[in-house]
Short mmCIF file of C-alpha atoms in Angstrom, two decimals:
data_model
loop_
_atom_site.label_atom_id
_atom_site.label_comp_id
_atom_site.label_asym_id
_atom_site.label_seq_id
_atom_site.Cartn_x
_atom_site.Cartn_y
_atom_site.Cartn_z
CA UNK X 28 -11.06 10.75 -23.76
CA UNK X 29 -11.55 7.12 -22.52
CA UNK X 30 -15.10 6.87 -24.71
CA UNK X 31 -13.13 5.96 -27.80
CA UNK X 32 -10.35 4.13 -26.15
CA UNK X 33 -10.33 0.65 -27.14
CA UNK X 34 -8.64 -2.87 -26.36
CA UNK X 35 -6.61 -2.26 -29.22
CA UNK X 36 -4.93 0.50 -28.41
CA UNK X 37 -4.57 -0.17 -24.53
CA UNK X 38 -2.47 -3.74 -26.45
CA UNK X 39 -0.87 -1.80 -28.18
CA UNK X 40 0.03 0.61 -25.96
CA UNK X 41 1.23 -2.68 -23.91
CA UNK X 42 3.07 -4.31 -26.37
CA UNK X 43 5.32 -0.74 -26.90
CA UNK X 44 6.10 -0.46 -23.10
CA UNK X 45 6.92 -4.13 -23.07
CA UNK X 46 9.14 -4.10 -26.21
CA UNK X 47 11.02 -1.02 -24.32
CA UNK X 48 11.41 -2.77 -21.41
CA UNK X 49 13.15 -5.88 -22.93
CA UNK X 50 15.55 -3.37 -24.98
CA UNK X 51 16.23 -1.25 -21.81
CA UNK X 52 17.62 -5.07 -20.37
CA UNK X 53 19.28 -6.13 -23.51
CA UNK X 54 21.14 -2.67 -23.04
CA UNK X 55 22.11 -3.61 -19.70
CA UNK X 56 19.43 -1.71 -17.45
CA UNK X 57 18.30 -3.74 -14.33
CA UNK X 58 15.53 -6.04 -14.27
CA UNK X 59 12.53 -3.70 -12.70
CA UNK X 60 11.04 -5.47 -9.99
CA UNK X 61 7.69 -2.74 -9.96
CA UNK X 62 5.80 -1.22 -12.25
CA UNK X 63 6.95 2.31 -13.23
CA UNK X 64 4.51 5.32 -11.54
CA UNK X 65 4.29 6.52 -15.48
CA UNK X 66 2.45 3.59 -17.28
CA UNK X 67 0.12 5.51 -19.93
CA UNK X 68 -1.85 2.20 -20.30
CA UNK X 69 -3.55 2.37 -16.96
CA UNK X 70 -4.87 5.95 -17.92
CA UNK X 71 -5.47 6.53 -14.13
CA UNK X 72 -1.97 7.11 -14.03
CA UNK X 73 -1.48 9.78 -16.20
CA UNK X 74 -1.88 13.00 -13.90
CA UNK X 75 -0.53 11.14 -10.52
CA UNK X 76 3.15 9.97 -11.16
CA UNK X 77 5.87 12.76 -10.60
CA UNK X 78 7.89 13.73 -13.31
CA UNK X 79 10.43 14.96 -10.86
CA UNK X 80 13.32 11.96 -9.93
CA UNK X 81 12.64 10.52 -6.69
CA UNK X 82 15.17 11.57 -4.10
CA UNK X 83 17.27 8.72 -2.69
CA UNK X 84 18.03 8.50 1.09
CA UNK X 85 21.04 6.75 1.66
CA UNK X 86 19.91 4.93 4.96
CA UNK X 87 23.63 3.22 5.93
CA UNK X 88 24.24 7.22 6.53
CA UNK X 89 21.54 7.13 9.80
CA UNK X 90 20.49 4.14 10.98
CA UNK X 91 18.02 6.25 13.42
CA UNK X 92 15.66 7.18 10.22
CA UNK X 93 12.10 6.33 11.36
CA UNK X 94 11.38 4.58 7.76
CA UNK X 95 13.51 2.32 9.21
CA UNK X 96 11.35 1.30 12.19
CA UNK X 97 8.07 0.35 11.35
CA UNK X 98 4.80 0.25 12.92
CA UNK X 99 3.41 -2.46 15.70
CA UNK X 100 0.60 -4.91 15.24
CA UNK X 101 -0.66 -7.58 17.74
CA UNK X 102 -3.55 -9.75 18.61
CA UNK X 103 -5.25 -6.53 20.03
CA UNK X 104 -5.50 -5.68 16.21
CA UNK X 105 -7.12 -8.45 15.01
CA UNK X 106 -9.78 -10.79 15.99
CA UNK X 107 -10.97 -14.69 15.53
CA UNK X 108 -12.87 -14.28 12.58
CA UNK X 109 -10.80 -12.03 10.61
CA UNK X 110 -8.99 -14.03 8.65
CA UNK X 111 -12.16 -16.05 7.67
CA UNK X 112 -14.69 -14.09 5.45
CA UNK X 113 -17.02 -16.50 4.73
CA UNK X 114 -17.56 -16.31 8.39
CA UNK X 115 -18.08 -12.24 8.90
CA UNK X 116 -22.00 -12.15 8.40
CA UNK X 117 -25.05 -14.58 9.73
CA UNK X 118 -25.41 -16.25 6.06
CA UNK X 119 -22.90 -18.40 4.37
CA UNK X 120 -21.72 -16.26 1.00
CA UNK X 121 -22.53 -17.51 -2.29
CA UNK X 122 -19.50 -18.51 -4.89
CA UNK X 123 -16.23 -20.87 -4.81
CA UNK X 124 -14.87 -21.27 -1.39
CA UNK X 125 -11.08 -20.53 -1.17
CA UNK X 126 -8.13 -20.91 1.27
CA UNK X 127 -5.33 -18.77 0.26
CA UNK X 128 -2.15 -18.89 2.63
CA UNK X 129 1.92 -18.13 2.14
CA UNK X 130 4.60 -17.02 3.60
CA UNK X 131 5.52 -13.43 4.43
CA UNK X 132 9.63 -12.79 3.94
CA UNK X 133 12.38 -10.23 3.58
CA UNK X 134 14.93 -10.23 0.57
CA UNK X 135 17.30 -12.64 2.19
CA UNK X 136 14.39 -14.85 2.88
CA UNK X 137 13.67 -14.53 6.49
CA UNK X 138 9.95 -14.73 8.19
CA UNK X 139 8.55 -11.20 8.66
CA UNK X 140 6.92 -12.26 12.05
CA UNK X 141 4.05 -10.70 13.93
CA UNK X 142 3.32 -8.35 11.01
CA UNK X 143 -0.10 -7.10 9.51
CA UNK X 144 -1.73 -8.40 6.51
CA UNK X 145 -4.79 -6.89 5.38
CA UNK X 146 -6.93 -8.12 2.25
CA UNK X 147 -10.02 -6.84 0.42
CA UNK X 148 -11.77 -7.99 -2.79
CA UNK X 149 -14.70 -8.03 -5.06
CA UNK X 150 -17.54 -10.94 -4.03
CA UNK X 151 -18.23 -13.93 -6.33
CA UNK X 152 -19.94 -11.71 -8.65
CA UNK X 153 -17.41 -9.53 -8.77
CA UNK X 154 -18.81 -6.66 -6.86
CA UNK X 155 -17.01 -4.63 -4.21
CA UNK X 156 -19.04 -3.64 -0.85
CA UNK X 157 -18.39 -0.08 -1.89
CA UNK X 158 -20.82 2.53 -2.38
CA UNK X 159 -19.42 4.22 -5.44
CA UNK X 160 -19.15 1.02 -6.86
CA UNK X 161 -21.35 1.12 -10.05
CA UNK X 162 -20.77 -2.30 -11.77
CA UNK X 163 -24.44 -3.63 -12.06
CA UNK X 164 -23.72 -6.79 -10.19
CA UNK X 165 -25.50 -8.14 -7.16
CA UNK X 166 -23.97 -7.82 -3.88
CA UNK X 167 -23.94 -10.86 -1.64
CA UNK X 168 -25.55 -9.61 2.51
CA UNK X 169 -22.99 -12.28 3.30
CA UNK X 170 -19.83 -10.88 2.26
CA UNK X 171 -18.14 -8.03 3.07
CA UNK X 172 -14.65 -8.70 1.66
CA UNK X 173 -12.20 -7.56 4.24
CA UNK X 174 -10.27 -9.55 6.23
CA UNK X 175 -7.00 -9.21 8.46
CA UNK X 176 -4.38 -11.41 10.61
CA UNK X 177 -1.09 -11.81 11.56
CA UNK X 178 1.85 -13.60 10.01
CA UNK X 179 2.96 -16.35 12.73
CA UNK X 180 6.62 -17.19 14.14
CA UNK X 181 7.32 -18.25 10.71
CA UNK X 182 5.83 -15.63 8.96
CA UNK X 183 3.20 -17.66 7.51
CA UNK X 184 -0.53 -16.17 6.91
CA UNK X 185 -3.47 -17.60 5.83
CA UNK X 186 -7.26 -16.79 4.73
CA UNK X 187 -10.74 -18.50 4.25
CA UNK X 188 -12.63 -16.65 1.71
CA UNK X 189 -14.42 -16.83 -1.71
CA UNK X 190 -12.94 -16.62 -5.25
CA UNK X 191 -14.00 -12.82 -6.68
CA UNK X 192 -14.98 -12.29 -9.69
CA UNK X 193 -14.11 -10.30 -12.45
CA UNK X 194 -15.28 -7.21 -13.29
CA UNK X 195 -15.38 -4.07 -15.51
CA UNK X 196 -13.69 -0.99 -15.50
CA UNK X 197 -13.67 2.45 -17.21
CA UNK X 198 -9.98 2.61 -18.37
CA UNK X 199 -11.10 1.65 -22.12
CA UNK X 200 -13.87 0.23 -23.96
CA UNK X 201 -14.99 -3.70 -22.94
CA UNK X 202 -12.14 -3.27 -19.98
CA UNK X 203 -12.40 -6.36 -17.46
CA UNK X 204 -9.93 -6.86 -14.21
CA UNK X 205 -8.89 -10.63 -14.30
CA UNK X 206 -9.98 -11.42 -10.90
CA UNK X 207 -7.79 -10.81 -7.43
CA UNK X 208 -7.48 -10.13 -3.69
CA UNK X 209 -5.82 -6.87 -2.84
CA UNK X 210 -2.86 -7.27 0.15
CA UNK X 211 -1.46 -4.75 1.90
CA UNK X 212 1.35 -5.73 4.37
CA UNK X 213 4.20 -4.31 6.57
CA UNK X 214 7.43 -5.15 7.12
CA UNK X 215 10.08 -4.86 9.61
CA UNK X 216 10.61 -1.17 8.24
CA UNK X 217 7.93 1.29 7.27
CA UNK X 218 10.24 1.00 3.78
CA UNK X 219 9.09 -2.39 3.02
CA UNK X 220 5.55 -0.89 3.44
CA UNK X 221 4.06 -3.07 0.33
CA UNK X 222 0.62 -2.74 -1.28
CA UNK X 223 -0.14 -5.06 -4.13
CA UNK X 224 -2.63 -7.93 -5.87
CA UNK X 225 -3.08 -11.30 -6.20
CA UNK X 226 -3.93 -13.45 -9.04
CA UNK X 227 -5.34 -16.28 -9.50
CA UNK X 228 -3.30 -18.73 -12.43
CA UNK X 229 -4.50 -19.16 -15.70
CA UNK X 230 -6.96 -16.09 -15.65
CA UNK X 231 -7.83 -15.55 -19.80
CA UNK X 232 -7.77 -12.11 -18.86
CA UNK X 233 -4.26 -11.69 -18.00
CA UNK X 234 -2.85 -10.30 -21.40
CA UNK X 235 -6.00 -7.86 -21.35
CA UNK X 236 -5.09 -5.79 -18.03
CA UNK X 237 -3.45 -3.03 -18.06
CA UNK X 238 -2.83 -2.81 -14.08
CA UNK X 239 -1.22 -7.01 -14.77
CA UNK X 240 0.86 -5.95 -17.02
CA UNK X 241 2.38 -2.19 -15.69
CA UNK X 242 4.99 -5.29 -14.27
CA UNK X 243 6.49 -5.11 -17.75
CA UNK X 244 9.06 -8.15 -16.35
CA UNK X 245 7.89 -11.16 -17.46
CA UNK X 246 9.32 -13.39 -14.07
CA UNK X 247 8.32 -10.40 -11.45
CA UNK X 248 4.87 -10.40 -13.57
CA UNK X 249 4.68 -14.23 -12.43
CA UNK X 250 5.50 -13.68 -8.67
CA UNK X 251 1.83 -11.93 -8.47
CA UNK X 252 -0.05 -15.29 -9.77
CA UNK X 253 -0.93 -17.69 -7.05
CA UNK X 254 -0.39 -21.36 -7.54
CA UNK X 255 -2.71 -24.28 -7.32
CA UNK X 256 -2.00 -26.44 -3.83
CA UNK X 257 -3.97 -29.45 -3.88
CA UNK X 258 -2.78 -29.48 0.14
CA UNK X 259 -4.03 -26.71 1.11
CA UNK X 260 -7.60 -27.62 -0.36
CA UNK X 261 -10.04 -28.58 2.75
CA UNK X 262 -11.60 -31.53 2.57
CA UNK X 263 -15.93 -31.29 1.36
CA UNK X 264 -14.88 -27.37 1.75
CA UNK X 265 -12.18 -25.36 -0.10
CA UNK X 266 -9.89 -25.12 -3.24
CA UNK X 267 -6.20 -23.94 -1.63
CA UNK X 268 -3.61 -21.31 -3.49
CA UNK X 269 -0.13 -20.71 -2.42
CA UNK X 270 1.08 -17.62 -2.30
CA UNK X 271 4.34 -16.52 -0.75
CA UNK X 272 5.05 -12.28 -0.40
CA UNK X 273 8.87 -10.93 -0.32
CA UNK X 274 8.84 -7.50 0.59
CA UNK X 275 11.77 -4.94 -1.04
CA UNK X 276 13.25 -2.35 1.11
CA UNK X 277 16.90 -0.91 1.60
CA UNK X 278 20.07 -3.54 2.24
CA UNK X 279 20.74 -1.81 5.42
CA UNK X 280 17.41 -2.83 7.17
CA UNK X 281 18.11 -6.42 5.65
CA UNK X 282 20.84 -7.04 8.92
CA UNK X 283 19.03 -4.91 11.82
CA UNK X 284 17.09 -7.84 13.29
CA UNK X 285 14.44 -6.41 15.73
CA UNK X 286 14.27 -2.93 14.29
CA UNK D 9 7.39 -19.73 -9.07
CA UNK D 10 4.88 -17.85 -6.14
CA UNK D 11 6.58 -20.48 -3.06
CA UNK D 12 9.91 -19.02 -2.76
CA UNK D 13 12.53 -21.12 -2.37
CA UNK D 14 14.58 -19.48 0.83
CA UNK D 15 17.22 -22.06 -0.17
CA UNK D 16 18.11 -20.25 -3.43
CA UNK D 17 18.94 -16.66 -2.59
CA UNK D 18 18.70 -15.99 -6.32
CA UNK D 19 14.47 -17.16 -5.99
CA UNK D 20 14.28 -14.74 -3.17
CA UNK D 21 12.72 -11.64 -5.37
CA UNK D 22 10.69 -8.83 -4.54
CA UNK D 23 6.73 -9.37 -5.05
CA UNK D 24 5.85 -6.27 -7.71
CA UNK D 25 3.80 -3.37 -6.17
CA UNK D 26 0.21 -2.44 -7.35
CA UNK D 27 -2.14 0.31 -7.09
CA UNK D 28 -4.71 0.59 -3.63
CA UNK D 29 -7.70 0.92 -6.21
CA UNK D 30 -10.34 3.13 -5.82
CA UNK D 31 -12.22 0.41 -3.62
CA UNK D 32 -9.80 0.14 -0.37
CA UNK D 33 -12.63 2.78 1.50
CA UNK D 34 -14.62 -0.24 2.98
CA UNK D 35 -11.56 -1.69 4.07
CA UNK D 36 -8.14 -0.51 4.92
CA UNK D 37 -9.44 2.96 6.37
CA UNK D 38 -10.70 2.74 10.06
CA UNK D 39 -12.56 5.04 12.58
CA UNK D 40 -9.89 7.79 14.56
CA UNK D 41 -7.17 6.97 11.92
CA UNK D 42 -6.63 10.13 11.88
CA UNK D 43 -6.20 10.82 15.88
CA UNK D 44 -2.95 9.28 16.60
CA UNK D 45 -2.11 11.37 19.79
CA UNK D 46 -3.92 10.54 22.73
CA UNK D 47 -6.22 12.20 24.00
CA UNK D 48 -5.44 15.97 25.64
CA UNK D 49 -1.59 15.63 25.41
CA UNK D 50 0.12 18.70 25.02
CA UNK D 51 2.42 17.56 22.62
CA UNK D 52 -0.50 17.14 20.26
CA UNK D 53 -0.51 18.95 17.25
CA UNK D 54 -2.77 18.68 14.11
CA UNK D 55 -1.13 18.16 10.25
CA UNK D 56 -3.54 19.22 7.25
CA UNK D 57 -3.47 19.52 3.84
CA UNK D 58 -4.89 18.84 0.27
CA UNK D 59 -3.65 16.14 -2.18
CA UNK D 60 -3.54 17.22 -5.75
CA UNK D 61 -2.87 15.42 -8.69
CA UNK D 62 -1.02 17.09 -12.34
CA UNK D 63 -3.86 19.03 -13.51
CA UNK D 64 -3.83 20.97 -10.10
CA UNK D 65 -7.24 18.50 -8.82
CA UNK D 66 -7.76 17.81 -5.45
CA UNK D 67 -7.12 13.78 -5.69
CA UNK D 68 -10.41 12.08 -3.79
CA UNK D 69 -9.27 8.87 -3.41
CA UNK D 70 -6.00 8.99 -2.20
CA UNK D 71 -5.29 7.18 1.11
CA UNK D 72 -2.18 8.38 3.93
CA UNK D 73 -0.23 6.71 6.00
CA UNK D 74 1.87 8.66 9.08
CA UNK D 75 4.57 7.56 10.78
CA UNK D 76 6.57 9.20 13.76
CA UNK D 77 8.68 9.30 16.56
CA UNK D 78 6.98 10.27 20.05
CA UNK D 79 8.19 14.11 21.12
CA UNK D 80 11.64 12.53 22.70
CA UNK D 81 12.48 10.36 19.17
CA UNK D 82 11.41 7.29 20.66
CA UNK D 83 10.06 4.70 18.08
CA UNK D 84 6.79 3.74 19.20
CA UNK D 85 6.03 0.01 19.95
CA UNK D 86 2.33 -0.10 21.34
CA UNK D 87 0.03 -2.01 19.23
CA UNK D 88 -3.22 -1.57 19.30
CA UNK D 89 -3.57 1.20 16.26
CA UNK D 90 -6.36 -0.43 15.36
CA UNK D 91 -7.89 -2.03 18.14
CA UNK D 92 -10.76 -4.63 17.59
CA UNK D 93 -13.77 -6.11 19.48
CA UNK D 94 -13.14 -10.03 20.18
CA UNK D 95 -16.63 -9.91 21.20
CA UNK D 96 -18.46 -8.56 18.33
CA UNK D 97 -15.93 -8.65 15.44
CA UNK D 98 -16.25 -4.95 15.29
CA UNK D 99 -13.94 -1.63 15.52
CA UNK D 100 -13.36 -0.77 18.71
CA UNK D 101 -10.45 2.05 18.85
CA UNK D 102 -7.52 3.59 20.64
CA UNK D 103 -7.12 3.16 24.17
CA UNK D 104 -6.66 7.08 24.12
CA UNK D 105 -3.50 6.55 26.45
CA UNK D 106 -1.22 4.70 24.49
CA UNK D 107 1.03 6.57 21.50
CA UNK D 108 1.42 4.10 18.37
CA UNK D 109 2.56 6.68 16.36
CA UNK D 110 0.56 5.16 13.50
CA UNK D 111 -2.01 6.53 11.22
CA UNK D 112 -4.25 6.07 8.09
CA UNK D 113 -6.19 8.72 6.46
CA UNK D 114 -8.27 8.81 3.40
CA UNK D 115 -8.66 12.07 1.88
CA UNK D 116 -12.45 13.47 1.50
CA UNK D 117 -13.95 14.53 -1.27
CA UNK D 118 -12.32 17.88 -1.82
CA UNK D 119 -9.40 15.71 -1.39
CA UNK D 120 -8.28 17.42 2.08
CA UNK D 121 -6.81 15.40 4.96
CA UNK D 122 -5.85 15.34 8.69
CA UNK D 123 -3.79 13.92 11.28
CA UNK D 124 -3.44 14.54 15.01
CA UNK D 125 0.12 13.16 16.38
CA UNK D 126 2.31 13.66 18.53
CA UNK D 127 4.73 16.77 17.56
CA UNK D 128 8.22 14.27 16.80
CA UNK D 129 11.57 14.25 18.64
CA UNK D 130 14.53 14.34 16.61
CA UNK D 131 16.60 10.75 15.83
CA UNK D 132 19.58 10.50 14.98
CA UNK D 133 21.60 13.37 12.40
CA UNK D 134 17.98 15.34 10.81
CA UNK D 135 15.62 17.53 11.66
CA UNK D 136 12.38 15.96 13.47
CA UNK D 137 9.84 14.78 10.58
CA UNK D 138 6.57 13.17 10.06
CA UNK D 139 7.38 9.74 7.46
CA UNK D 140 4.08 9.94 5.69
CA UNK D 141 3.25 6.99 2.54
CA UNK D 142 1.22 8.15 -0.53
CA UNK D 143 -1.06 5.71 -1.88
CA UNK D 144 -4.32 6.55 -4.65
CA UNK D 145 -5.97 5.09 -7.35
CA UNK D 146 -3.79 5.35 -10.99
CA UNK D 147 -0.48 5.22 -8.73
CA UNK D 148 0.97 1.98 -9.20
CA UNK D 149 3.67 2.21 -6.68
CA UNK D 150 2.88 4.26 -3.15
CA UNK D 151 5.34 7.19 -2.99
CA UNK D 152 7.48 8.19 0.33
CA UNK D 153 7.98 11.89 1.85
CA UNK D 154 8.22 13.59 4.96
CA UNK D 155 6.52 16.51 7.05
CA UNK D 156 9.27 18.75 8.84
CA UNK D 157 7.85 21.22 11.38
CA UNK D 158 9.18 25.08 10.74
CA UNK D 159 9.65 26.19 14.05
CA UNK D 160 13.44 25.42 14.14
CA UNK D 161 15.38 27.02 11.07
CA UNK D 162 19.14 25.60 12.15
CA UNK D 163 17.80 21.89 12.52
CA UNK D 164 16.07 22.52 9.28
CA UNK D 165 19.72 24.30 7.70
CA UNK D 166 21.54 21.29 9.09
CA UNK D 167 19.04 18.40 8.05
CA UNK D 168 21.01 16.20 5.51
CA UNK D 169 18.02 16.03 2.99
CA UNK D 170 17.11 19.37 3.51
CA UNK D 171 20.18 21.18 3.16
CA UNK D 172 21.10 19.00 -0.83
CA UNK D 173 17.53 20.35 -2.34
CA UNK D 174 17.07 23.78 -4.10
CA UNK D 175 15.11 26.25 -2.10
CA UNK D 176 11.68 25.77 -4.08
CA UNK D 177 11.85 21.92 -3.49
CA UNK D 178 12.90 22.43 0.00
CA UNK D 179 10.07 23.68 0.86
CA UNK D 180 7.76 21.57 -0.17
CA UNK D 181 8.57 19.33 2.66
CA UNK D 182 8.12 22.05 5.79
CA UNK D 183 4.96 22.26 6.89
CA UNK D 184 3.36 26.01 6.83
CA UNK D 185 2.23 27.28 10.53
CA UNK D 186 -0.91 28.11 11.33
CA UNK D 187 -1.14 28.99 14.58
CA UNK D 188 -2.15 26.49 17.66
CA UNK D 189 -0.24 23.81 16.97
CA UNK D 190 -1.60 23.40 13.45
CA UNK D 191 -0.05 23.26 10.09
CA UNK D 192 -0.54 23.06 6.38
CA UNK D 193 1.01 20.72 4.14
CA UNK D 194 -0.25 20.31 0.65
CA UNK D 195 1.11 17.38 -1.20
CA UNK D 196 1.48 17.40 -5.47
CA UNK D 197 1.39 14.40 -7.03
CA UNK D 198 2.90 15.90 -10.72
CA UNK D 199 3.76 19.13 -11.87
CA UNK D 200 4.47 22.81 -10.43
CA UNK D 201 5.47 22.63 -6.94
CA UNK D 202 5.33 18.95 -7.56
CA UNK D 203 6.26 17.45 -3.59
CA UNK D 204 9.46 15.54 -3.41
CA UNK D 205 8.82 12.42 -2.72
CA UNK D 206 11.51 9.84 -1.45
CA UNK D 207 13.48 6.25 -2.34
CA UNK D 208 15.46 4.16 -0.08
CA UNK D 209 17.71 2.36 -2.17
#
């Protein structure tokens, strides 16, 4: 099926579910925040969304729900050199060294403190570590591409690492991922559990990706594009990118400091 | 527009979800993931299933997360799920002692699974459950659902979500016993006896 699949159908395929999207909105449906489960364009998706509605917990009815406790993470869970990965292996990595760092928050803006973030990413070359990886790339005996820390008292993170590249995929014909760095972070409730990508700005291959653009809303497409921070660059080291995380999850958690 | 302004409450926007990827193996899964209770408590009982996607596949890549009260409904708050080596930089475990009540699990290749917890206590108005997280390849957004135990059929009568689904759906979140403290649940991504799968708006 995907043999004959090309870029031009995947854009226009694209184009539809955007041009649906702005209608829904111009009818009055709410801005979506996430990328519908049932987005044809990432063909992946096709046999793994439900077609039955999800069904909706109210959680103000029982405040004891364990969604709304989440799991704990402390310095027992990470180590020194986990949140640098150019510093994992005996040999320095080969590509662009990068410092990504941001804030972890809640949707009233408040720190998410003491809470996990875990990355992992392609090298320079835009190869993963993985063994059913097949893209004919080289991988680099001095990066693994994992890395893991802990927000701090104000829920900022931060990461030493090197800029992936991009890389091909099997969705369609001539199919390339713009490069990213995958996160995967908890909240204060297992509800604000969030797994997601980062971007780096100005990628050409933005308009290209069907995984990008599943966020069919322009300004939440945005949020998942670092930006440039000339003060976070290191001096004769790194290039810095800001990148701040706000994690969605039910009102009710929003006021239950400490849960 | 990525710094958020916690001055404007209007800036203050959810960051959009994305799929795990099929390339999370090397990373987010770690050794004894799956063995959550510690070790020879008697509360201990074992969870195991398939994952299958709409064409009624077993779904390799799909990763699990489990979540759970300890067998009095306490919320767990040990660290230490996955402990690390400040010497080396490497995996070193669970103590074997201490109950996090958190787990990750990767299915295998016929896309089967398995957790050891801690059977859970019941909180607050439902029936004791399992809060497991769905995440695979081709799903953009990781889905929510629970594992109920079937050994008590008035807390199960009386659960709030259990008791406002039809029979058929019902049942797709209580577990099936096996004997020895072990029990089946399959989990369908799409389709007939699709799992329901939860929101929290």
């Amino acid at each position: 099926m995907t043999d004959a699949l090309t870029q031009a159908d995947i854009d226009r395929e694209i184009a539809a579910a955007h041009a649906a999207y702005g209608k829904r909105v111009a009818d009055g449906a709410p801005v979506e925040h996430h990328p519908r489960r049932d987005y044809r364009p990432y063909r992946s998706s096709v046999l793994r969304h439900p077609r039955q509605p999800l069904v909706a917990i109210d959680v103000s009815q029982d405040p004891e729900l364990v969604e709304l406790s989440s799991p704990a993470f402390g310095e027992r869970d990470v180590t020194g050199t986990d949140n640098d990965l150019t510093r994992q292996h005996a040999g320095e990595p080969v590509g662009e060294r990068v410092t990504v760092s941001g804030r972890l928050l809640d949707r009233d803006g408040r720190p998410v403190r003491g809470q996990l973030v875990e990355i992992w990413q392609a090298n320079s070359a835009g190869r993963y570590a993985h063994r059913r990886e097949q893209h004919d790339a080289p991988l680099d005996p001095h990066f693994t591409g994992v890395g893991r820390t802990l927000t701090d008292a104000d829920g900022h993170y931060r990461f030493t690492t090197i800029r992936p590249g991009p890389y091909p995929w099997r969705n369609h014909v001539n199919a390339w991922r713009p490069a990213h760095i995958h996160f995967s972070v908890f909240g204060s409730a297992f509800t604000q559990r969030l797994v997601t990508q980062m971007y780096f700005p100005n990628d050409p291959l933005f308009a290209y990706d069907p995984i990008l653009q599943s966020v069919t809303d322009d300004a939440a497409r945005q949020r998942l594009v670092a930006t440039y921070d000339h003060d976070l660059s290191v001096p004769e080291f790194s290039l810095g990118y800001h990148w701040d995380i706000v994690l969605d999850g039910p009102r009710a958690t929003w006021t239950e400091e400490g849960r | 527009m990525t710094r958020i302004d916690t001055g404007a409450p209007e800036s203050v926007l959810p960051t959009p979800s994305h799929t795990v990827g099929p390339f999370y193996g090397y990373a987010l899964p770690f050794p004894g993931g799956e063995d959550i209770a510690p070790l020879g408590h008697p509360d201990t009982v074992t969870v195991h299933g398939y994952v299958y996607d709409g064409a009624g596949r077993p779904v390799p890549d799909a990763l699990l997360e489990v979540w759970g009260a300890d067998p009095e409904g306490r919320v767990p708050t040990a660290d230490g799920s996955m402990r690390r080596d400040p010497a080396s930089g490497g995996f070193l475990g669970r103590n074997g002692v201490e109950f996090t009540g958190f787990g990750r699990i990767r299915t295998d290749a016929d896309g089967h699974w398995y957790v050891r917890t801690l059977r859970p206590g019941a909180r607050g108005r439902g029936a004791p459950y399992l809060s497991l997280c769905v995440f695979a390849r081709g799903l953009l957004t990781h889905l929510f659902t629970r594992v109920h135990f079937p050994d008590d059929a008035s807390l199960l009568a009386s659960d709030p979500l259990l008791s406002r689904l039809d029979a058929d759906r019902r049942d797709t979140l209580v577990a099936g016993d096996e004997g020895a403290g072990t029990y089946r649940f399959d989990i369908r991504l799409q389709g007939e006896g699709e799992t329901v799968f939860l929101e929290f708006p």
